[in-house]
mmCIF file of N, CA and C in Angstrom:
data_model
loop_
_atom_site.group_PDB
_atom_site.id
_atom_site.type_symbol
_atom_site.label_atom_id
_atom_site.label_comp_id
_atom_site.label_asym_id
_atom_site.label_seq_id
_atom_site.Cartn_x
_atom_site.Cartn_y
_atom_site.Cartn_z
ATOM 1 N N MET A 4 -86.775 10.363 4.436
ATOM 2 C CA MET A 4 -87.492 10.368 5.720
ATOM 3 C C MET A 4 -87.520 8.896 6.227
ATOM 4 N N GLN A 5 -87.255 8.805 7.485
ATOM 5 C CA GLN A 5 -87.328 7.392 7.996
ATOM 6 C C GLN A 5 -88.299 7.130 9.227
ATOM 7 N N LEU A 6 -89.189 6.380 9.151
ATOM 8 C CA LEU A 6 -90.218 6.180 10.316
ATOM 9 C C LEU A 6 -89.845 5.504 11.421
ATOM 10 N N LEU A 7 -90.445 5.673 12.416
ATOM 11 C CA LEU A 7 -89.640 4.969 13.707
ATOM 12 C C LEU A 7 -90.944 4.027 14.223
ATOM 13 N N TYR A 8 -90.783 2.936 14.595
ATOM 14 C CA TYR A 8 -91.679 2.101 15.201
ATOM 15 C C TYR A 8 -91.409 2.160 16.706
ATOM 16 N N VAL A 9 -92.404 2.441 17.453
ATOM 17 C CA VAL A 9 -92.374 2.532 18.927
ATOM 18 C C VAL A 9 -92.979 1.353 19.472
ATOM 19 N N SER A 10 -92.107 0.630 20.427
ATOM 20 C CA SER A 10 -92.610 -0.443 21.184
ATOM 21 C C SER A 10 -92.519 -0.174 22.707
ATOM 22 N N ILE A 11 -93.661 -0.284 23.536
ATOM 23 C CA ILE A 11 -93.672 0.134 24.884
ATOM 24 C C ILE A 11 -94.083 -1.276 25.590
ATOM 25 N N ASP A 12 -93.178 -1.832 26.441
ATOM 26 C CA ASP A 12 -93.508 -3.067 27.260
ATOM 27 C C ASP A 12 -93.801 -2.422 28.598
ATOM 28 N N GLN A 13 -94.971 -2.820 29.151
ATOM 29 C CA GLN A 13 -95.454 -2.400 30.384
ATOM 30 C C GLN A 13 -95.693 -3.633 31.242
ATOM 31 N N SER A 14 -95.211 -4.742 30.941
ATOM 32 C CA SER A 14 -95.603 -6.023 31.456
ATOM 33 C C SER A 14 -95.043 -6.062 33.064
ATOM 34 N N GLN A 15 -93.790 -5.440 33.160
ATOM 35 C CA GLN A 15 -93.333 -5.655 34.595
ATOM 36 C C GLN A 15 -94.164 -4.417 35.587
ATOM 37 N N CYS A 16 -94.449 -3.187 35.005
ATOM 38 C CA CYS A 16 -95.359 -2.502 35.731
ATOM 39 C C CYS A 16 -96.741 -3.154 36.205
ATOM 40 N N TRP A 17 -97.418 -3.797 35.119
ATOM 41 C CA TRP A 17 -98.573 -4.449 35.411
ATOM 42 C C TRP A 17 -98.499 -5.453 36.453
ATOM 43 N N ARG A 18 -97.313 -6.320 36.603
ATOM 44 C CA ARG A 18 -97.074 -7.361 37.303
ATOM 45 C C ARG A 18 -96.989 -6.716 38.874
ATOM 46 N N GLU A 19 -96.230 -5.554 39.006
ATOM 47 C CA GLU A 19 -96.138 -4.886 40.174
ATOM 48 C C GLU A 19 -97.508 -4.360 40.850
ATOM 49 N N LEU A 20 -98.478 -4.041 39.794
ATOM 50 C CA LEU A 20 -99.860 -3.485 40.240
ATOM 51 C C LEU A 20 -100.749 -4.705 40.709
ATOM 52 N N GLY A 21 -100.427 -5.813 40.277
ATOM 53 C CA GLY A 21 -101.037 -7.239 40.595
ATOM 54 C C GLY A 21 -101.803 -7.577 39.408
ATOM 55 N N LEU A 22 -101.728 -6.834 38.241
ATOM 56 C CA LEU A 22 -102.375 -7.250 37.230
ATOM 57 C C LEU A 22 -101.536 -8.146 36.325
ATOM 58 N N LEU A 23 -101.908 -9.549 36.554
ATOM 59 C CA LEU A 23 -101.026 -10.381 35.853
ATOM 60 C C LEU A 23 -101.692 -11.271 34.729
ATOM 61 N N SER A 24 -100.889 -11.862 33.898
ATOM 62 C CA SER A 24 -101.370 -12.564 32.908
ATOM 63 C C SER A 24 -101.728 -13.848 33.279
ATOM 64 N N PRO A 25 -102.604 -14.710 32.697
ATOM 65 C CA PRO A 25 -103.253 -15.937 33.306
ATOM 66 C C PRO A 25 -102.096 -16.916 33.657
ATOM 67 N N TRP A 26 -100.956 -16.989 32.872
ATOM 68 C CA TRP A 26 -99.799 -17.735 33.157
ATOM 69 C C TRP A 26 -99.325 -17.399 34.487
ATOM 70 N N ASP A 27 -99.048 -16.063 34.523
ATOM 71 C CA ASP A 27 -98.325 -15.574 35.952
ATOM 72 C C ASP A 27 -99.240 -15.765 37.178
ATOM 73 N N ILE A 28 -100.635 -15.650 36.804
ATOM 74 C CA ILE A 28 -101.599 -15.861 37.908
ATOM 75 C C ILE A 28 -101.444 -17.256 38.482
ATOM 76 N N GLY A 29 -101.206 -18.275 37.481
ATOM 77 C CA GLY A 29 -101.345 -19.623 38.052
ATOM 78 C C GLY A 29 -99.968 -20.072 38.809
ATOM 79 N N THR A 30 -98.849 -19.438 38.082
ATOM 80 C CA THR A 30 -97.684 -19.619 38.776
ATOM 81 C C THR A 30 -97.623 -19.027 40.239
ATOM 82 N N GLU A 31 -98.214 -17.838 40.382
ATOM 83 C CA GLU A 31 -97.974 -17.099 41.661
ATOM 84 C C GLU A 31 -98.797 -17.883 42.581
ATOM 85 N N GLY A 32 -100.101 -18.214 42.074
ATOM 86 C CA GLY A 32 -101.119 -19.075 43.017
ATOM 87 C C GLY A 32 -100.469 -20.273 43.463
ATOM 88 N N ALA A 33 -99.682 -20.944 42.415
ATOM 89 C CA ALA A 33 -99.168 -22.331 43.061
ATOM 90 C C ALA A 33 -97.998 -22.077 43.942
ATOM 91 N N LYS A 34 -97.198 -21.039 43.895
ATOM 92 C CA LYS A 34 -96.209 -20.522 44.705
ATOM 93 C C LYS A 34 -96.804 -20.355 46.107
ATOM 94 N N GLU A 35 -97.806 -19.529 46.174
ATOM 95 C CA GLU A 35 -98.437 -19.135 47.454
ATOM 96 C C GLU A 35 -99.255 -20.261 48.243
ATOM 97 N N GLY A 36 -99.668 -20.995 47.553
ATOM 98 C CA GLY A 36 -100.240 -22.369 47.987
ATOM 99 C C GLY A 36 -99.417 -23.382 48.581
ATOM 100 N N LYS A 37 -98.189 -23.485 47.849
ATOM 101 C CA LYS A 37 -97.262 -24.310 48.645
ATOM 102 C C LYS A 37 -96.512 -23.765 49.728
ATOM 103 N N LYS A 38 -96.453 -22.296 49.750
ATOM 104 C CA LYS A 38 -95.843 -21.872 51.092
ATOM 105 C C LYS A 38 -96.790 -21.700 52.136
ATOM 106 N N ALA A 39 -98.187 -21.647 51.788
ATOM 107 C CA ALA A 39 -99.164 -21.733 52.655
ATOM 108 C C ALA A 39 -99.228 -23.168 53.436
ATOM 109 N N ALA A 40 -99.180 -24.089 52.671
ATOM 110 C CA ALA A 40 -99.120 -25.274 53.007
ATOM 111 C C ALA A 40 -97.991 -25.793 53.972
ATOM 112 N N LEU A 41 -96.843 -25.564 53.419
ATOM 113 C CA LEU A 41 -95.682 -25.888 54.278
ATOM 114 C C LEU A 41 -95.741 -25.103 55.746
ATOM 115 N N GLU A 42 -96.176 -23.885 55.688
ATOM 116 C CA GLU A 42 -96.400 -23.318 56.908
ATOM 117 C C GLU A 42 -97.317 -23.840 57.770
ATOM 118 N N ALA A 43 -98.482 -24.349 57.243
ATOM 119 C CA ALA A 43 -99.535 -24.951 58.040
ATOM 120 C C ALA A 43 -98.903 -26.329 58.768
ATOM 121 N N ILE A 44 -98.384 -27.138 57.838
ATOM 122 C CA ILE A 44 -97.672 -28.348 58.377
ATOM 123 C C ILE A 44 -96.695 -28.080 59.493
ATOM 124 N N GLY A 45 -96.043 -26.990 59.348
ATOM 125 C CA GLY A 45 -94.945 -26.471 60.436
ATOM 126 C C GLY A 45 -95.749 -26.288 61.792
ATOM 127 N N ARG A 46 -96.700 -25.303 61.487
ATOM 128 C CA ARG A 46 -97.512 -24.880 62.679
ATOM 129 C C ARG A 46 -98.121 -26.236 63.455
ATOM 130 N N TRP A 47 -98.619 -27.163 62.627
ATOM 131 C CA TRP A 47 -99.421 -28.161 63.103
ATOM 132 C C TRP A 47 -98.406 -29.154 63.926
ATOM 133 N N ALA A 48 -97.196 -29.359 63.278
ATOM 134 C CA ALA A 48 -96.274 -30.081 63.898
ATOM 135 C C ALA A 48 -95.932 -29.524 65.355
ATOM 136 N N GLU A 49 -95.576 -28.249 65.218
ATOM 137 C CA GLU A 49 -95.227 -27.462 66.565
ATOM 138 C C GLU A 49 -96.290 -27.532 67.653
ATOM 139 N N GLU A 50 -97.490 -27.264 67.233
ATOM 140 C CA GLU A 50 -98.629 -27.566 68.304
ATOM 141 C C GLU A 50 -98.774 -28.975 68.661
ATOM 142 N N GLY A 51 -98.617 -29.831 67.910
ATOM 143 C CA GLY A 51 -98.646 -31.364 68.306
ATOM 144 C C GLY A 51 -97.473 -31.398 69.276
ATOM 145 N N ASP A 52 -96.310 -31.146 69.004
ATOM 146 C CA ASP A 52 -95.131 -31.342 69.999
ATOM 147 C C ASP A 52 -95.360 -30.601 71.237
ATOM 148 N N TYR A 53 -96.060 -29.286 71.198
ATOM 149 C CA TYR A 53 -96.335 -28.493 72.515
ATOM 150 C C TYR A 53 -97.357 -29.352 73.309
ATOM 151 N N LEU A 54 -98.388 -30.014 72.824
ATOM 152 C CA LEU A 54 -99.471 -30.745 73.309
ATOM 153 C C LEU A 54 -99.098 -31.987 73.924
ATOM 154 N N ALA A 55 -97.946 -32.607 73.077
ATOM 155 C CA ALA A 55 -97.618 -33.824 73.465
ATOM 156 C C ALA A 55 -96.733 -33.809 74.819
ATOM 157 N N ALA A 56 -96.047 -32.721 75.096
ATOM 158 C CA ALA A 56 -95.304 -32.428 76.226
ATOM 159 C C ALA A 56 -96.214 -32.173 77.681
ATOM 160 N N ILE A 57 -97.196 -32.940 77.667
ATOM 161 C CA ILE A 57 -98.336 -32.643 78.835
ATOM 162 C C ILE A 57 -97.546 -32.655 80.149
ATOM 163 N N GLU A 58 -96.378 -33.148 80.143
ATOM 164 C CA GLU A 58 -95.872 -33.267 81.545
ATOM 165 C C GLU A 58 -95.141 -32.057 81.890
ATOM 166 N N LYS A 59 -94.903 -31.102 81.035
ATOM 167 C CA LYS A 59 -94.500 -29.704 81.288
ATOM 168 C C LYS A 59 -95.693 -28.858 81.762
ATOM 169 N N GLY A 60 -96.905 -29.403 81.849
ATOM 170 C CA GLY A 60 -97.894 -28.477 82.070
ATOM 171 C C GLY A 60 -98.714 -27.730 80.840
ATOM 172 N N ASN A 61 -98.352 -28.176 79.960
ATOM 173 C CA ASN A 61 -98.942 -27.542 78.665
ATOM 174 C C ASN A 61 -100.439 -28.047 78.425
ATOM 175 N N SER A 62 -101.150 -27.033 78.165
ATOM 176 C CA SER A 62 -102.786 -27.345 78.056
ATOM 177 C C SER A 62 -103.234 -26.703 76.694
ATOM 178 N N VAL A 63 -104.364 -27.194 76.454
ATOM 179 C CA VAL A 63 -105.090 -26.564 74.999
ATOM 180 C C VAL A 63 -105.364 -25.185 75.273
ATOM 181 N N ALA A 64 -105.772 -24.598 76.511
ATOM 182 C CA ALA A 64 -106.062 -23.323 76.939
ATOM 183 C C ALA A 64 -104.796 -22.456 76.557
ATOM 184 N N ASP A 65 -103.638 -22.979 76.909
ATOM 185 C CA ASP A 65 -102.442 -22.141 76.797
ATOM 186 C C ASP A 65 -102.237 -21.940 75.325
ATOM 187 N N LEU A 66 -102.506 -23.035 74.478
ATOM 188 C CA LEU A 66 -102.230 -22.974 73.207
ATOM 189 C C LEU A 66 -103.146 -21.905 72.471
ATOM 190 N N VAL A 67 -104.339 -21.951 72.744
ATOM 191 C CA VAL A 67 -105.372 -21.082 72.192
ATOM 192 C C VAL A 67 -105.219 -19.722 72.633
ATOM 193 N N ALA A 68 -104.486 -19.453 73.732
ATOM 194 C CA ALA A 68 -104.242 -17.874 74.263
ATOM 195 C C ALA A 68 -103.165 -17.317 73.599
ATOM 196 N N LYS A 69 -102.294 -18.143 72.701
ATOM 197 C CA LYS A 69 -101.394 -17.409 71.867
ATOM 198 C C LYS A 69 -102.087 -16.657 70.652
ATOM 199 N N ILE A 70 -102.189 -15.485 70.739
ATOM 200 C CA ILE A 70 -102.998 -14.687 69.642
ATOM 201 C C ILE A 70 -101.594 -14.156 68.613
ATOM 202 N N PRO A 71 -102.023 -14.377 67.481
ATOM 203 C CA PRO A 71 -100.814 -13.970 66.301
ATOM 204 C C PRO A 71 -100.877 -12.550 66.519
ATOM 205 N N GLU A 72 -99.725 -11.922 66.239
ATOM 206 C CA GLU A 72 -99.583 -10.433 66.174
ATOM 207 C C GLU A 72 -100.275 -9.792 64.860
ATOM 208 N N LEU A 73 -100.616 -8.545 65.075
ATOM 209 C CA LEU A 73 -101.239 -7.836 63.743
ATOM 210 C C LEU A 73 -100.247 -7.539 62.833
ATOM 211 N N PRO A 74 -100.524 -7.727 61.567
ATOM 212 C CA PRO A 74 -99.432 -7.388 60.737
ATOM 213 C C PRO A 74 -99.232 -6.037 60.584
ATOM 214 N N GLU A 75 -97.949 -5.612 60.084
ATOM 215 C CA GLU A 75 -97.460 -4.087 60.131
ATOM 216 C C GLU A 75 -98.036 -3.389 58.775
ATOM 217 N N LEU A 76 -98.494 -2.326 58.894
ATOM 218 C CA LEU A 76 -99.241 -1.666 57.738
ATOM 219 C C LEU A 76 -97.801 -1.075 57.075
ATOM 220 N N ILE A 77 -97.953 -1.213 55.685
ATOM 221 C CA ILE A 77 -96.865 -0.454 54.838
ATOM 222 C C ILE A 77 -97.509 -0.046 53.728
ATOM 223 N N LEU A 78 -97.378 1.564 53.444
ATOM 224 C CA LEU A 78 -97.892 2.101 52.267
ATOM 225 C C LEU A 78 -96.673 2.097 51.345
ATOM 226 N N ASP A 79 -97.118 1.899 50.163
ATOM 227 C CA ASP A 79 -96.002 1.857 48.892
ATOM 228 C C ASP A 79 -96.632 2.551 47.758
ATOM 229 N N LEU A 80 -95.830 3.210 46.942
ATOM 230 C CA LEU A 80 -96.385 3.747 45.734
ATOM 231 C C LEU A 80 -95.862 2.795 44.564
ATOM 232 N N LEU A 81 -96.713 2.378 43.704
ATOM 233 C CA LEU A 81 -96.516 1.456 42.514
ATOM 234 C C LEU A 81 -96.871 2.095 41.170
ATOM 235 N N PRO A 82 -96.329 1.734 40.356
ATOM 236 C CA PRO A 82 -95.035 0.810 40.003
ATOM 237 C C PRO A 82 -93.652 1.307 40.378
ATOM 238 N N HIS A 83 -92.848 0.448 40.720
ATOM 239 C CA HIS A 83 -91.502 0.892 40.938
ATOM 240 C C HIS A 83 -90.654 1.050 39.692
ATOM 241 N N THR A 84 -90.930 0.004 38.688
ATOM 242 C CA THR A 84 -90.165 0.183 37.620
ATOM 243 C C THR A 84 -90.803 1.133 36.343
ATOM 244 N N ARG A 85 -90.162 1.609 35.485
ATOM 245 C CA ARG A 85 -90.540 2.396 34.424
ATOM 246 C C ARG A 85 -90.932 1.351 33.174
ATOM 247 N N PRO A 86 -91.790 1.703 32.446
ATOM 248 C CA PRO A 86 -91.906 0.693 31.140
ATOM 249 C C PRO A 86 -90.731 0.973 30.100
ATOM 250 N N LYS A 87 -90.527 -0.148 29.550
ATOM 251 C CA LYS A 87 -89.456 -0.199 28.498
ATOM 252 C C LYS A 87 -90.019 0.200 27.304
ATOM 253 N N ILE A 88 -89.223 1.422 26.624
ATOM 254 C CA ILE A 88 -89.701 1.968 25.408
ATOM 255 C C ILE A 88 -88.459 1.652 24.503
ATOM 256 N N TYR A 89 -88.996 1.187 23.428
ATOM 257 C CA TYR A 89 -87.924 0.742 22.238
ATOM 258 C C TYR A 89 -88.336 1.512 20.953
ATOM 259 N N PHE A 90 -87.514 2.037 20.444
ATOM 260 C CA PHE A 90 -87.433 2.810 19.110
ATOM 261 C C PHE A 90 -86.679 1.923 18.186
ATOM 262 N N VAL A 91 -87.568 1.475 17.263
ATOM 263 C CA VAL A 91 -87.012 0.680 16.113
ATOM 264 C C VAL A 91 -87.185 1.419 14.698
ATOM 265 N N PRO A 92 -85.987 1.785 13.972
ATOM 266 C CA PRO A 92 -86.256 2.470 12.711
ATOM 267 C C PRO A 92 -86.806 1.421 11.849
ATOM 268 N N LYS A 93 -87.832 2.091 10.935
ATOM 269 C CA LYS A 93 -88.457 1.314 9.833
ATOM 270 C C LYS A 93 -88.170 1.958 8.624
ATOM 271 N N PRO A 94 -87.752 1.365 7.458
ATOM 272 C CA PRO A 94 -87.641 2.113 6.182
ATOM 273 C C PRO A 94 -88.867 2.672 5.754
ATOM 274 N N SER A 95 -88.724 3.874 5.084
ATOM 275 C CA SER A 95 -89.869 4.574 4.437
ATOM 276 C C SER A 95 -90.216 3.868 3.221
ATOM 277 N N ILE A 96 -91.602 3.940 3.085
ATOM 278 C CA ILE A 96 -92.208 3.256 2.028
ATOM 279 C C ILE A 96 -92.489 4.579 0.884
ATOM 280 N N PHE A 97 -91.930 4.390 -0.269
ATOM 281 C CA PHE A 97 -92.263 5.362 -1.383
ATOM 282 C C PHE A 97 -93.021 4.663 -2.355
ATOM 283 N N ILE A 98 -94.022 5.257 -2.698
ATOM 284 C CA ILE A 98 -94.838 4.855 -3.947
ATOM 285 C C ILE A 98 -94.762 5.689 -5.143
ATOM 286 N N ALA A 99 -94.268 5.171 -6.040
ATOM 287 C CA ALA A 99 -93.730 5.990 -7.236
ATOM 288 C C ALA A 99 -95.072 5.892 -8.454
ATOM 289 N N LYS A 100 -95.493 7.012 -8.722
ATOM 290 C CA LYS A 100 -96.319 7.097 -9.672
ATOM 291 C C LYS A 100 -95.863 7.213 -11.051
ATOM 292 N N VAL A 101 -96.246 6.346 -11.967
ATOM 293 C CA VAL A 101 -95.673 6.591 -13.235
ATOM 294 C C VAL A 101 -96.478 7.250 -14.412
#
């Protein structure tokens, strides 16, 4: 008789649900922070260039009047991936009584 050791890796499923390990939380937070900072710098530079071109009739009121569009609502079912299941054969342990 041979025993089977079952190993189930659900780490990718948990990541897709947003349940991350502390290391992954730090990594994702750093990526999102860098992206947000670069987008803000780009937006500020764009607004500064817009206001610097005052000879074109640009004003602060025109800049404020630009309302960002509402984000699109997307529904999704998670997780997308199945857990990885491994079956590892283990040798049987027989105890002989003498």
